[in-house]
Amino acid sequence: KGLVFSGIQPTGIPHLGNYLGALESWVALQDDYSTVMYSIVDLHSITQPQDPQVLRDNIMDMAASLLACGIDPTRSILFQQSQVSEHAELSWILGCLTSMPRLRHLPQWKMKSKQKNEGSVGLYTYPVLQAADILLYKSTHVPVGEDQIQHLELAQDLARIFNNQYGEFFPEPRALLSGTRKVKSLRDPSSKMSKSDPQRFSAVFLTDTPDDIALKIRRAVTDFTSEVTYEPDTRPGVSNLVSMHAAVSGQTIEGVIRLAEGMDTGQYKNMVAEAIIKKLQPIRLEIQRLRADQGYLESLLAQGAEKARSLAAPVMKEVRKLLGFY
Ligand code: TYM
C-alpha cells in the first residue's frame, strides 16, 4: 500500500509541535503500510553550524526520542541519513534538474539566510536533498507538519521533471498532514513552535519535567479576554492551547471548549498543562531509559542503515542507468 518516508533534524529533543504535527502520526502509520522509513537527517542539520560532539549526542537523543514515542524498529526502518551515501548522490542529480529561482522562495532559505546575512550553498539546496530523501525510496506518502508543504511540492515537481526527461520512474509523493498541522510558539502565537527558538519558554520539549511544562503553559501568551474560545485567526494564543489540549487528550475542539466552560484562561491553563503532562510523562521516562543505553541505540541505527542501503542501492542503480552513466 505504498511506502512511507519522513525525516527529522537532530537539532535537539523534539518539541510538542514535532510530536503533534508529525511523530504521533509516524507511529500510527506503522500499522497501515508495508514499508515505513524514518530518517534522522544529519546531513540537513549541518546546513547550520554544528559542534561535532553535540551533533553526535543529538543524533543519539533523537533515536531515543523516536523510539520512546513509539517508533518500532521491527515495523519501521529507523536510520541516520548520512549512513546511506545514496542520499547525497541523488541530491546532486536532482540539483542539476532544479533551477536557481525555484529555490529562492522556499522557507529554510528565506528564514535562515536572513538571520546570517549570507547563507551557504547547502542551506540553499536543502530542499533538493529533502526531495532526494523522499524519491530515493520511491516513497508515496510523507507525513509532515504544515511547514514542510513547500518542500514536498518541490519533491513532486522534481519527480515530474525527472520522469519527463528520463521516462516514468518516480511516483509523485503525497503529503500526509495530521490533525494538528501547526503548533504555535507559546511566546509568540503568530509563529510556529520551533526547536531553534532561543526563547526558553516558547516550546514544550518531550523531556520537560511536569514543573517545566506547568510553568511554560502558565506563561503562554494569550490575550485580554478571559473566556476560553477557539478562534485561531483572532485569538491565536488561547486557540493554540485549545488545539494542543484536544490533541494530547484525544478529544475534539468542541469537547475541550465544553470542558473549559466557565473557566478563565488562567484556570484553563492548569487543565491544559495537566493534559500535556499526562501525555508526555511516559515518553520522558522512556527517553531517559533509552538514553542510558547507547550501545543498543547504535546497533539499532546500524541495522536501520543496512536495511535502508539495501533499498536505496537498486533504485540508484536504475537512476545511473537512466542517466547514461552505464
Ligand atoms: P524538522 O526537523 O524541522 O521537523 C520534523 C517534523 O516536525 C514538524 N513540525 C511541526 N509540526 C507542527 N507544528 C510545529 N510547530 C512543527 N515544527 C515542526 C515538521 O513539519 C516535520 O514534519 N526538512 C525537514 C526534515 C526532512 C524531511 C525529509 C521531512 C528532511 N528530509 C524528507 C520529510 C521527508 C525538517 O527540517 O523537519
Coordinates of C-alpha atoms and ligand atoms in Angstrom, one line a residue:
K1 CA 0.0 0.0 0.0
G2 CA 2.9 2.4 -0.7
L3 CA 6.0 3.5 1.1
V4 CA 6.0 6.0 3.9
F5 CA 9.1 8.1 4.4
S6 CA 9.8 11.1 6.7
G7 CA 12.7 12.8 8.4
I8 CA 13.6 14.9 11.4
Q9 CA 16.7 17.0 12.1
P10 CA 18.8 16.0 15.0
T11 CA 19.0 19.5 16.4
G12 CA 17.7 18.8 20.0
I13 CA 15.0 17.0 21.7
P14 CA 11.7 17.1 19.7
H15 CA 9.0 19.5 21.0
L16 CA 5.2 19.2 21.1
G17 CA 4.9 20.7 17.6
N18 CA 7.1 17.9 16.2
Y19 CA 5.2 15.4 18.2
L20 CA 1.6 16.5 17.3
G21 CA 2.5 17.7 13.7
A22 CA 4.5 14.6 12.8
L23 CA 5.8 12.0 15.2
E24 CA 2.4 10.9 16.5
S25 CA 1.2 10.1 13.0
W26 CA 4.6 8.4 12.2
V27 CA 3.7 5.9 14.9
A28 CA 0.2 5.3 13.7
L29 CA 1.3 4.8 10.1
Q30 CA 3.4 1.8 11.1
D31 CA 0.2 -0.3 11.1
D32 CA -1.0 0.6 7.7
Y33 CA 1.9 0.5 5.3
S34 CA 4.3 -2.4 4.5
T35 CA 7.4 -0.2 4.3
V36 CA 7.8 2.7 6.7
M37 CA 11.1 4.6 6.9
Y38 CA 12.1 7.4 9.3
S39 CA 15.4 9.2 9.0
I40 CA 17.4 11.3 11.4
V41 CA 18.6 13.8 8.8
D42 CA 22.0 14.8 10.0
L43 CA 23.1 16.0 6.5
H44 CA 20.3 18.6 6.7
S45 CA 21.4 19.7 10.2
I46 CA 24.8 20.7 9.0
T47 CA 23.3 23.5 6.9
Q48 CA 23.7 25.3 10.2
P49 CA 27.0 25.2 12.1
Q50 CA 27.2 22.2 14.5
D51 CA 29.6 21.2 17.1
P52 CA 30.6 17.5 16.3
Q53 CA 30.2 16.2 19.8
V54 CA 26.9 17.9 20.3
L55 CA 25.7 16.7 17.0
R56 CA 26.7 13.1 17.9
D57 CA 24.7 13.4 21.2
N58 CA 21.8 14.9 19.4
I59 CA 21.6 12.0 16.9
M60 CA 21.5 9.6 19.8
D61 CA 18.9 11.7 21.7
M62 CA 16.8 11.7 18.6
A63 CA 17.0 8.0 18.2
A64 CA 15.9 7.6 21.8
S65 CA 13.1 10.1 21.4
L66 CA 11.7 8.4 18.3
L67 CA 11.7 5.0 20.0
A68 CA 10.1 6.5 23.1
C69 CA 7.3 8.0 21.0
G70 CA 6.5 4.5 19.7
I71 CA 8.6 4.0 16.6
D72 CA 9.1 0.3 16.5
P73 CA 12.2 -0.9 14.8
T74 CA 10.6 -4.2 13.9
R75 CA 7.9 -2.4 11.9
S76 CA 9.8 0.6 10.5
I77 CA 13.3 1.3 9.3
L78 CA 14.9 3.9 11.6
F79 CA 18.2 5.2 10.3
Q80 CA 20.7 8.0 10.1
Q81 CA 20.7 9.8 6.7
S82 CA 24.5 10.2 6.4
Q83 CA 25.0 6.4 6.7
V84 CA 23.3 6.0 3.3
S85 CA 25.5 7.8 0.8
E86 CA 22.9 7.5 -2.0
H87 CA 21.0 10.4 -0.4
A88 CA 23.9 12.8 -1.3
E89 CA 24.3 11.2 -4.7
L90 CA 20.7 11.5 -5.8
S91 CA 20.6 15.1 -4.4
W92 CA 23.4 16.1 -6.8
I93 CA 21.5 14.6 -9.7
L94 CA 18.2 16.3 -8.7
G95 CA 20.1 19.6 -8.1
C96 CA 21.0 19.5 -11.8
L97 CA 17.3 19.4 -12.6
T98 CA 16.4 22.3 -10.3
S99 CA 16.5 26.0 -11.4
M100 CA 18.0 28.6 -9.0
P101 CA 14.9 30.7 -8.8
R102 CA 12.8 27.7 -7.9
L103 CA 14.7 27.5 -4.5
R104 CA 14.8 31.2 -3.7
H105 CA 11.4 31.5 -2.0
L106 CA 11.5 28.3 0.0
P107 CA 11.2 28.7 3.8
Q108 CA 14.5 27.4 5.1
W109 CA 16.5 29.8 2.9
K110 CA 14.2 32.7 3.4
M111 CA 14.3 32.4 7.2
K112 CA 17.8 31.2 7.9
S113 CA 19.8 33.1 5.3
K114 CA 18.4 36.4 6.6
Q115 CA 19.5 35.6 10.1
K116 CA 23.0 35.0 8.8
N117 CA 23.2 37.8 6.1
E118 CA 24.7 35.2 3.9
G119 CA 23.7 31.5 3.7
S120 CA 25.7 28.5 2.4
V121 CA 25.1 26.6 -0.8
G122 CA 24.0 23.7 1.4
L123 CA 21.3 25.8 3.0
Y124 CA 20.1 26.9 -0.4
T125 CA 19.9 23.4 -1.8
Y126 CA 18.5 21.9 1.4
P127 CA 15.1 21.2 -0.2
V128 CA 16.8 19.3 -3.1
L129 CA 18.4 17.0 -0.5
Q130 CA 14.9 16.6 1.1
A131 CA 13.5 15.6 -2.3
A132 CA 16.3 13.1 -2.8
D133 CA 15.5 11.6 0.7
I134 CA 11.9 11.0 -0.5
L135 CA 12.5 9.9 -4.1
L136 CA 15.4 7.6 -3.3
Y137 CA 13.0 5.0 -1.9
K138 CA 10.2 5.8 -4.4
S139 CA 8.2 7.0 -1.4
T140 CA 4.5 7.5 -1.9
H141 CA 3.4 9.1 1.4
V142 CA 5.2 11.7 3.5
P143 CA 3.8 12.5 7.0
V144 CA 4.9 16.1 7.8
G145 CA 3.7 19.3 9.5
E146 CA 2.4 22.2 7.5
D147 CA 5.7 24.0 7.4
Q148 CA 7.1 21.3 5.1
I149 CA 4.4 21.5 2.4
Q150 CA 6.5 23.7 0.1
H151 CA 9.4 21.3 0.4
L152 CA 7.1 18.5 -0.6
E153 CA 5.9 20.4 -3.6
L154 CA 9.5 20.6 -4.8
A155 CA 9.9 16.8 -4.4
Q156 CA 6.7 16.4 -6.5
D157 CA 8.0 18.8 -9.1
L158 CA 11.3 17.0 -9.3
A159 CA 9.7 13.6 -9.7
R160 CA 7.7 15.0 -12.6
I161 CA 10.8 16.7 -14.2
F162 CA 12.9 13.6 -13.8
N163 CA 10.1 11.4 -15.3
N164 CA 9.7 13.8 -18.3
Q165 CA 13.3 13.7 -19.0
Y166 CA 14.2 10.1 -18.4
G167 CA 10.9 8.2 -18.6
E168 CA 8.3 7.3 -15.9
F169 CA 10.3 6.3 -12.8
F170 CA 9.4 8.1 -9.6
P171 CA 5.9 8.1 -8.1
E172 CA 4.7 11.5 -7.0
P173 CA 4.9 11.6 -3.2
R174 CA 1.9 12.9 -1.3
A175 CA 2.0 14.8 2.0
L176 CA 0.1 13.4 4.9
L177 CA -1.0 16.1 7.4
S178 CA -2.0 15.4 10.9
G179 CA -5.0 17.0 12.6
T180 CA -2.6 19.4 14.4
R181 CA -0.6 20.6 11.4
K182 CA 0.8 23.7 13.0
V183 CA 1.6 24.1 16.7
K184 CA 2.4 27.7 17.6
S185 CA 5.1 29.2 19.8
L186 CA 3.9 29.7 23.4
R187 CA 5.6 33.1 23.4
D188 CA 4.5 34.3 20.0
P189 CA 1.4 32.6 18.7
S190 CA 1.9 34.2 15.2
S191 CA 5.0 31.9 14.6
K192 CA 5.4 28.2 14.8
M193 CA 6.8 26.3 17.8
S194 CA 10.5 25.7 16.8
K195 CA 13.5 23.9 18.1
S196 CA 15.8 26.8 17.2
D197 CA 13.7 29.4 19.0
P198 CA 16.1 30.9 21.6
Q199 CA 13.3 31.8 24.0
R200 CA 13.2 29.2 26.7
F201 CA 9.5 29.3 27.3
S202 CA 8.4 29.1 23.7
A203 CA 8.3 25.3 23.3
V204 CA 7.4 22.3 25.4
F205 CA 10.1 19.6 24.9
L206 CA 9.4 15.9 25.2
T207 CA 11.9 15.7 28.1
D208 CA 10.4 18.7 30.1
T209 CA 9.5 17.8 33.7
P210 CA 6.0 18.3 34.9
D211 CA 7.1 21.5 36.6
D212 CA 8.7 22.8 33.4
I213 CA 5.5 22.2 31.5
A214 CA 3.3 23.8 34.1
L215 CA 5.5 26.9 34.1
K216 CA 5.7 27.2 30.3
I217 CA 1.9 26.8 29.9
R218 CA 1.2 29.3 32.7
R219 CA 3.5 31.8 30.9
A220 CA 1.9 31.2 27.5
V221 CA 0.9 34.4 25.8
T222 CA -2.9 34.7 25.5
D223 CA -5.0 37.9 25.3
F224 CA -7.1 40.2 27.4
T225 CA -10.3 38.2 27.0
S226 CA -10.7 35.7 29.9
E227 CA -13.2 33.3 28.2
V228 CA -11.9 30.2 26.5
T229 CA -12.8 30.1 22.8
Y230 CA -11.4 28.6 19.7
E231 CA -10.8 31.4 17.1
P232 CA -7.4 30.8 15.6
D233 CA -7.4 34.0 13.5
T234 CA -8.4 36.5 16.1
R235 CA -7.3 34.7 19.3
P236 CA -4.2 32.6 18.2
G237 CA -2.8 32.2 21.7
V238 CA -5.7 30.7 23.5
S239 CA -6.7 28.7 20.4
N240 CA -3.2 27.2 20.3
L241 CA -3.8 26.0 23.9
V242 CA -7.2 24.5 22.9
S243 CA -5.8 22.7 19.9
M244 CA -2.8 21.2 21.9
H245 CA -5.2 20.2 24.6
A246 CA -7.6 18.5 22.2
A247 CA -4.7 16.7 20.5
V248 CA -3.0 15.4 23.6
S249 CA -6.2 14.3 25.3
G250 CA -7.7 12.7 22.1
Q251 CA -10.8 15.0 22.2
T252 CA -12.4 17.2 19.7
I253 CA -12.0 21.0 19.8
E254 CA -15.7 21.3 20.7
G255 CA -15.3 18.8 23.5
V256 CA -12.5 20.7 25.0
I257 CA -14.3 24.0 24.8
R258 CA -17.2 22.5 26.6
L259 CA -14.9 21.3 29.4
A260 CA -13.5 24.8 29.7
E261 CA -16.9 26.4 30.1
G262 CA -17.0 28.9 33.0
M263 CA -13.2 28.9 33.4
D264 CA -11.0 31.9 32.7
T265 CA -7.8 31.4 30.7
G266 CA -5.7 31.3 33.9
Q267 CA -7.7 28.3 35.3
Y268 CA -7.8 26.7 31.9
K269 CA -4.0 26.8 31.6
N270 CA -3.8 24.4 34.6
M271 CA -6.1 22.0 32.8
V272 CA -4.0 22.2 29.6
A273 CA -0.8 21.7 31.5
E274 CA -2.2 18.6 33.2
A275 CA -3.3 17.1 30.0
I276 CA 0.1 17.7 28.4
I277 CA 2.0 16.3 31.4
K278 CA -0.1 13.2 31.4
K279 CA 0.7 12.6 27.7
L280 CA 4.4 13.4 27.9
Q281 CA 5.3 11.8 31.2
P282 CA 5.7 8.2 30.0
I283 CA 7.6 9.4 26.9
R284 CA 10.0 11.4 29.0
L285 CA 10.8 8.5 31.3
E286 CA 11.3 6.2 28.3
I287 CA 13.7 8.7 26.7
Q288 CA 15.7 8.7 29.9
R289 CA 15.8 5.0 30.0
L290 CA 16.9 4.6 26.4
R291 CA 19.5 7.4 26.5
A292 CA 21.4 5.4 29.0
D293 CA 21.8 2.5 26.6
Q294 CA 24.0 4.0 23.8
G295 CA 25.1 0.5 22.7
Y296 CA 21.6 -0.5 21.9
L297 CA 20.8 2.7 20.1
E298 CA 24.0 2.4 18.0
S299 CA 23.3 -1.2 17.0
L300 CA 19.8 -0.3 16.1
L301 CA 20.9 2.6 13.8
A302 CA 23.5 0.3 12.2
Q303 CA 20.8 -2.2 11.4
G304 CA 18.4 0.5 10.1
A305 CA 21.2 1.9 7.8
E306 CA 21.8 -1.5 6.4
K307 CA 18.1 -2.0 5.5
A308 CA 17.9 1.5 4.0
R309 CA 21.0 0.9 1.9
S310 CA 19.6 -2.4 0.6
L311 CA 16.5 -0.4 -0.6
A312 CA 18.5 2.6 -1.9
A313 CA 21.1 0.7 -3.9
P314 CA 18.8 -0.9 -6.6
V315 CA 17.0 2.4 -7.1
M316 CA 20.3 4.3 -7.6
K317 CA 21.5 1.7 -9.9
E318 CA 18.5 2.3 -12.1
V319 CA 18.9 6.0 -11.9
R320 CA 22.5 5.8 -13.0
K321 CA 21.4 3.6 -16.0
L322 CA 18.7 6.1 -17.0
L323 CA 21.2 9.0 -16.9
G324 CA 23.6 7.1 -19.2
F325 CA 26.3 6.6 -16.6
Y326 CA 26.4 2.9 -17.5
Ligands
TYM1 P1 12.0 19.3 11.3 O1 13.2 18.6 11.9 O2 12.0 20.8 11.4 O3 10.7 18.8 11.9 C1 10.3 17.5 12.0 C2 8.7 17.4 11.7 O4 8.0 18.2 12.7 C3 7.1 19.0 12.0 N1 7.0 20.3 12.8 C4 5.8 20.8 13.2 N2 4.6 20.4 13.1 C5 3.6 21.2 13.6 N3 3.9 22.3 14.3 C6 5.1 22.7 14.5 N4 5.4 23.8 15.2 C7 6.2 22.0 13.9 N5 7.5 22.1 13.9 C8 8.0 21.1 13.2 C9 7.7 19.3 10.7 O5 6.8 19.7 9.7 C10 8.3 17.9 10.4 O6 7.4 17.1 9.8 N6 13.1 19.4 6.4 C11 12.5 18.6 7.5 C12 13.2 17.2 7.7 C13 13.3 16.4 6.4 C14 12.3 15.6 5.9 C15 12.9 14.9 4.8 C16 10.9 15.5 6.1 C17 14.4 16.1 5.7 N7 14.2 15.2 4.7 C18 12.1 14.1 4.0 C19 10.1 14.7 5.3 C20 10.7 14.0 4.2 C21 12.7 19.3 8.8 O7 13.5 20.2 8.9 O8 11.9 18.9 9.8

